[in-house]
Tab-separated table of C-alpha atoms in Angstrom:
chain	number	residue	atom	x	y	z
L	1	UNK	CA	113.024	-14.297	-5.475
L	2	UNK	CA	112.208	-10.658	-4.291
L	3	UNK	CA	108.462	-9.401	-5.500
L	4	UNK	CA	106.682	-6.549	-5.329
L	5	UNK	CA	103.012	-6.150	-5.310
L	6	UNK	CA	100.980	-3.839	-7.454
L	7	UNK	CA	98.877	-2.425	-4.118
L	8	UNK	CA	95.606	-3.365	-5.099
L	9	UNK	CA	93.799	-5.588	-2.965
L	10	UNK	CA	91.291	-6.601	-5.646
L	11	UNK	CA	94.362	-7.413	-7.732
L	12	UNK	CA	96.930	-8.329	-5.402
L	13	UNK	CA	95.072	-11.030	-3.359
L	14	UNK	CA	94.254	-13.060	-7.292
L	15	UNK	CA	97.290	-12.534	-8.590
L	16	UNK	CA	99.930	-12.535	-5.974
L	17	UNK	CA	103.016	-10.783	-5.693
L	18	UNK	CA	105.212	-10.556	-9.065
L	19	UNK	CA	108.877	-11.192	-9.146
L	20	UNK	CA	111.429	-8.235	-9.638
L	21	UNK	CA	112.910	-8.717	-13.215
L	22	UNK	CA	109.598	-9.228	-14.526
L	23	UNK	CA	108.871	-8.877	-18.050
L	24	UNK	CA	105.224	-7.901	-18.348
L	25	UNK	CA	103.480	-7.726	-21.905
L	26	UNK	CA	99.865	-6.253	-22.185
L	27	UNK	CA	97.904	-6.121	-24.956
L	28	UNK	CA	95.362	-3.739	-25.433
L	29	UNK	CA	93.401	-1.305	-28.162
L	30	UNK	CA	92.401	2.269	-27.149
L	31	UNK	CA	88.743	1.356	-26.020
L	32	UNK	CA	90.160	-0.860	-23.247
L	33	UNK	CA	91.968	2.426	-21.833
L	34	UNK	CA	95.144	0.701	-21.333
L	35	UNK	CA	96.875	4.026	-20.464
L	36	UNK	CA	94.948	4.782	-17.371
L	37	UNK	CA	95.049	1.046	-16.229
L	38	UNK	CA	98.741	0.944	-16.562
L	39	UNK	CA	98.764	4.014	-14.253
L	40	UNK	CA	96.062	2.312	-11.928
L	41	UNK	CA	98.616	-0.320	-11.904
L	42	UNK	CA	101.318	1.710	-10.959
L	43	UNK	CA	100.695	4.539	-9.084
L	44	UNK	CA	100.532	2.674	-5.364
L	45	UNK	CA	103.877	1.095	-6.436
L	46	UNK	CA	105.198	5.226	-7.022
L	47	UNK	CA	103.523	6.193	-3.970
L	48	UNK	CA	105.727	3.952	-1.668
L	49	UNK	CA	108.793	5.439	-3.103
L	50	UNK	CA	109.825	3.324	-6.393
L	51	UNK	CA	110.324	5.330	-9.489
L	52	UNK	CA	108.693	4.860	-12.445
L	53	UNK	CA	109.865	5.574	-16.142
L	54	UNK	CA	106.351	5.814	-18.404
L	55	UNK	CA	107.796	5.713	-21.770
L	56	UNK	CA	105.223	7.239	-24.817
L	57	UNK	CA	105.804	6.185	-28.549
L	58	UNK	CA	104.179	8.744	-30.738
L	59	UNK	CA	101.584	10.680	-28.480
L	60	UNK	CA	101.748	13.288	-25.891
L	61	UNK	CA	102.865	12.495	-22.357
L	62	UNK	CA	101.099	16.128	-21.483
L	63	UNK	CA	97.667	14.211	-22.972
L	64	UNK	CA	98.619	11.238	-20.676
L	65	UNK	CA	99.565	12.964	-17.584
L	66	UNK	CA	96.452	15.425	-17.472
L	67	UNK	CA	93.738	12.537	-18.010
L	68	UNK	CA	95.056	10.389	-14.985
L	69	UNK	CA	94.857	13.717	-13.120
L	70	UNK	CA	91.140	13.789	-13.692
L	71	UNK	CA	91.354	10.391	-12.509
L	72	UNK	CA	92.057	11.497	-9.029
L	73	UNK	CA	95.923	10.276	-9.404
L	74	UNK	CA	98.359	12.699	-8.444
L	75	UNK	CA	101.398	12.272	-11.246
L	76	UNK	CA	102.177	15.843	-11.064
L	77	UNK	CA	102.950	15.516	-7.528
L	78	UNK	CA	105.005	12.415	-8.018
L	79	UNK	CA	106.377	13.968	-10.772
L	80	UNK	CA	107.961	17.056	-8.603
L	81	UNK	CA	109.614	15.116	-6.130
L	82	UNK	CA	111.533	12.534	-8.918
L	83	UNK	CA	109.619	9.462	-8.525
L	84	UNK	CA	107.518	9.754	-11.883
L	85	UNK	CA	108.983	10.621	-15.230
L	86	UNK	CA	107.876	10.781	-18.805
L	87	UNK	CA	109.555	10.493	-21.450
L	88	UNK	CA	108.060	10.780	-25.425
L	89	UNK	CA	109.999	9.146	-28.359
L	90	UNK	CA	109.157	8.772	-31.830
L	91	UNK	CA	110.464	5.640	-32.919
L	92	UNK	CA	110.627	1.912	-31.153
L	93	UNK	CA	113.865	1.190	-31.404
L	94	UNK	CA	115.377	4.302	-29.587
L	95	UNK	CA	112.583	3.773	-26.919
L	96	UNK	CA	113.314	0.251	-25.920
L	97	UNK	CA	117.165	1.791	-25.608
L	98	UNK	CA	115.561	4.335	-23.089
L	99	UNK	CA	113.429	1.843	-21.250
L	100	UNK	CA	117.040	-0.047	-21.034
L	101	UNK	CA	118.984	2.642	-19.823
L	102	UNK	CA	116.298	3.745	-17.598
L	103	UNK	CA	115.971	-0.406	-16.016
L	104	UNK	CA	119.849	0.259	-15.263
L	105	UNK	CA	118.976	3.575	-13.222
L	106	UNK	CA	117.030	2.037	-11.267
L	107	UNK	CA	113.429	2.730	-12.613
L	108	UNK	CA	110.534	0.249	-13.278
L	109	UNK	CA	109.911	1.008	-16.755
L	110	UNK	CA	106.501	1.148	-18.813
L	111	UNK	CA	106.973	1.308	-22.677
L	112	UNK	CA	103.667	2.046	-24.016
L	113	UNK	CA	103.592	2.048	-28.094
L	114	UNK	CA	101.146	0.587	-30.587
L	115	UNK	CA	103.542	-1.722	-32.243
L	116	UNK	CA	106.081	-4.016	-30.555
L	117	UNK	CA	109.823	-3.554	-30.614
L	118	UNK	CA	112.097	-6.426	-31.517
L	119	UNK	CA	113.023	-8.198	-28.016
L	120	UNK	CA	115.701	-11.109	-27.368
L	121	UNK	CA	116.237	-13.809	-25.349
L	122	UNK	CA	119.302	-11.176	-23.657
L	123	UNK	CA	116.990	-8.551	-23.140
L	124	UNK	CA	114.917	-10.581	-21.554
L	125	UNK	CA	118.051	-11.231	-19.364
L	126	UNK	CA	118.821	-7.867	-18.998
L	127	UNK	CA	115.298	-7.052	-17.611
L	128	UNK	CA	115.924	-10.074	-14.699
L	129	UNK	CA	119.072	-8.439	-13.889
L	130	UNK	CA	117.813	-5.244	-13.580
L	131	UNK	CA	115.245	-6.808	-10.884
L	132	UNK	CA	112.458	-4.374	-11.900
L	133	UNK	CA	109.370	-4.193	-13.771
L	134	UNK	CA	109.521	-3.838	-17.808
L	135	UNK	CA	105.791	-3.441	-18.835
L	136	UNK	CA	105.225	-3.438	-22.472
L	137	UNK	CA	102.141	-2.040	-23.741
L	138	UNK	CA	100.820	-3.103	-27.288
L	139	UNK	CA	97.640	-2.751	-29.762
L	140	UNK	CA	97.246	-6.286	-30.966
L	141	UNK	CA	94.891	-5.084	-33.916
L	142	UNK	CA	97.692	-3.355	-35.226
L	143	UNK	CA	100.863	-5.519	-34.359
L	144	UNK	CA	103.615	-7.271	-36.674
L	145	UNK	CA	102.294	-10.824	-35.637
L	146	UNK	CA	105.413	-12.581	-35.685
L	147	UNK	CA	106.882	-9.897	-33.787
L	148	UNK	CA	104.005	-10.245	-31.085
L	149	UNK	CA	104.332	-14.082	-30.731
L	150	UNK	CA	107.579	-13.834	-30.389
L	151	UNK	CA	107.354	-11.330	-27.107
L	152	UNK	CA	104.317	-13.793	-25.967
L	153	UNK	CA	106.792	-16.450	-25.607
L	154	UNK	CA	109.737	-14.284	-23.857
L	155	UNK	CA	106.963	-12.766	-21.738
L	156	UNK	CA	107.018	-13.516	-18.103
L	157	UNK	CA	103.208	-12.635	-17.683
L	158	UNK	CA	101.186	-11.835	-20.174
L	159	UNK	CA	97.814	-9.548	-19.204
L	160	UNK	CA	94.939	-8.776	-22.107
L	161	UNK	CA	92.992	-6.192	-21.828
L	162	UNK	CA	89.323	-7.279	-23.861
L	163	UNK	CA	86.201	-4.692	-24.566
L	164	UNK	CA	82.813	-6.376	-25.721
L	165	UNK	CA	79.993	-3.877	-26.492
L	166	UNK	CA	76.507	-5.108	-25.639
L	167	UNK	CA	73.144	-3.333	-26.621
L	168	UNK	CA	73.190	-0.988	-23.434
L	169	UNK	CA	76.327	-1.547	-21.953
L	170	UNK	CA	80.501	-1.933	-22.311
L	171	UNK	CA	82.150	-4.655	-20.443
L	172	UNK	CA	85.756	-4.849	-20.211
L	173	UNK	CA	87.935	-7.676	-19.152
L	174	UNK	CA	91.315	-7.948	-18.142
L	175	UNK	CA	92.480	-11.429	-18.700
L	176	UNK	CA	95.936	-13.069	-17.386
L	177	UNK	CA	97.012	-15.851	-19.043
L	178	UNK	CA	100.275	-16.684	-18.442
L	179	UNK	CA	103.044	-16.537	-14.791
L	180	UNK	CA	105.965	-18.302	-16.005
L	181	UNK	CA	107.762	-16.855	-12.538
L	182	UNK	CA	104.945	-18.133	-10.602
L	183	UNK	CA	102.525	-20.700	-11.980
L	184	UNK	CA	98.773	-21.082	-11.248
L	185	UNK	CA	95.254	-20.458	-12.423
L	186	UNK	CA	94.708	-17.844	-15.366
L	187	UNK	CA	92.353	-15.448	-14.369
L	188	UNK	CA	89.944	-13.357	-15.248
L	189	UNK	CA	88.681	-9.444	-14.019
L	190	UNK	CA	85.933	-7.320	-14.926
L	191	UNK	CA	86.607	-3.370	-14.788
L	192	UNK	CA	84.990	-0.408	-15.489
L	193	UNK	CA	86.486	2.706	-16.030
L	194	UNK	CA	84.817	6.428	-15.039
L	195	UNK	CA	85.650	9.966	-13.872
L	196	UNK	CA	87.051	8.330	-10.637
L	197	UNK	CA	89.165	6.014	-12.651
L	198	UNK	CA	89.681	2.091	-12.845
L	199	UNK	CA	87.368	-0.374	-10.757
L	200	UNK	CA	88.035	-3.881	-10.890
L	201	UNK	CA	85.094	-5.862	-10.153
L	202	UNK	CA	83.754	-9.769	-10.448
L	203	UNK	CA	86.956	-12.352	-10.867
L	204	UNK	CA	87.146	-15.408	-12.682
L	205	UNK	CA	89.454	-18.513	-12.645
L	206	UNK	CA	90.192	-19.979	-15.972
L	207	UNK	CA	90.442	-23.752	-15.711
């Protein structure tokens, strides 16, 4: 199977390389900044050359773009040169047809929405075909449950993104609890996120 790694030592070295075709399904709520993590995640992968297709349901990809600048990553720069697009929709259904059409161009494709879409078993198929990376971004607070199991199941790895707010602090955790490409230990990682962007910290393996 061919893989790809995310380019993050602190990452890469837990979590291994993932297999092209991958369908990845994070779940995450605004306070666990899931859009600058998902650009964290992908920007080293941009920076060697693959394209990426970040794919906005209801916001502003101008909001999006200009934060991760802050962050020190340099989309607008990717962005000139045709490795990084952005692309807004309105509605679900016709962005999982763009994140399709997009897979078949050759694109690893992020799909970041509040609610999930409706995915099948051939879409799945269609993403392992396409041997790149479908990431699909969702608030679980917010989700149609049934619809949300349902991707759990078809998911090939499965990354939560949790925020717990002590008396003086904010810790957040990104668990990953499931590698149906590539079995082993669930894992745990601290984070924090500030001006300079994501930092993963302490890791922990779920028995």
């Amino acid at each position: 199977m061919s893989t790809i790694a995310f380019g993050i030592p602190e990452l890469d070295s837990r979590v291994g390389p993932i297999v092209l075709g991958s369908l990845i399904l994070v779940e995450a709520d605004e306070e666990a900044y899931p859009t600058l993590f998902l650009h964290f995640l992908l920007y080293n992968i941009a920076v060697k050359g693959e394209k990426i297709a970040y794919i906005i349901v209801g916001d502003s990809a101008l909001d999006y773009e200009e934060a991760v600048q802050r962050a020190g990553l340099n989309i607008k720069g990717l962005k000139g040169s045709g490795i990084w697009k952005y692309f807004e929709e309105e509605v679900g259904d016709r962005a999982l047809k763009l994140a399709f059409k997009m897979l078949k161009e050759g694109y690893h494709v992020v799909l970041d929405m509040e609610n999930p879409p409706e995915i099948s078993k051939d879409d799945v198929k269609l993403v392992r075909e396409s041997r790149k990376l479908l990431i699909l971004r969702v608030n679980p607070h917010v989700s149609d449950v049934k619809a949300l199991k349902k991707i759990e199941r078809l998911a090939h790895m499965l990354m939560k993104l949790h925020v717990e707010k002590q008396a003086r602090r904010t810790i957040r955790t990104l668990e990953i609890s499931k590698f149906k490409l590539t079995p082993r230990s669930d894992i745990e990682m601290r984070y924090t996120v500030s001006e300079a962007g994501i930092s993963i910290e302490a890791v922990t393996r779920i028995i």
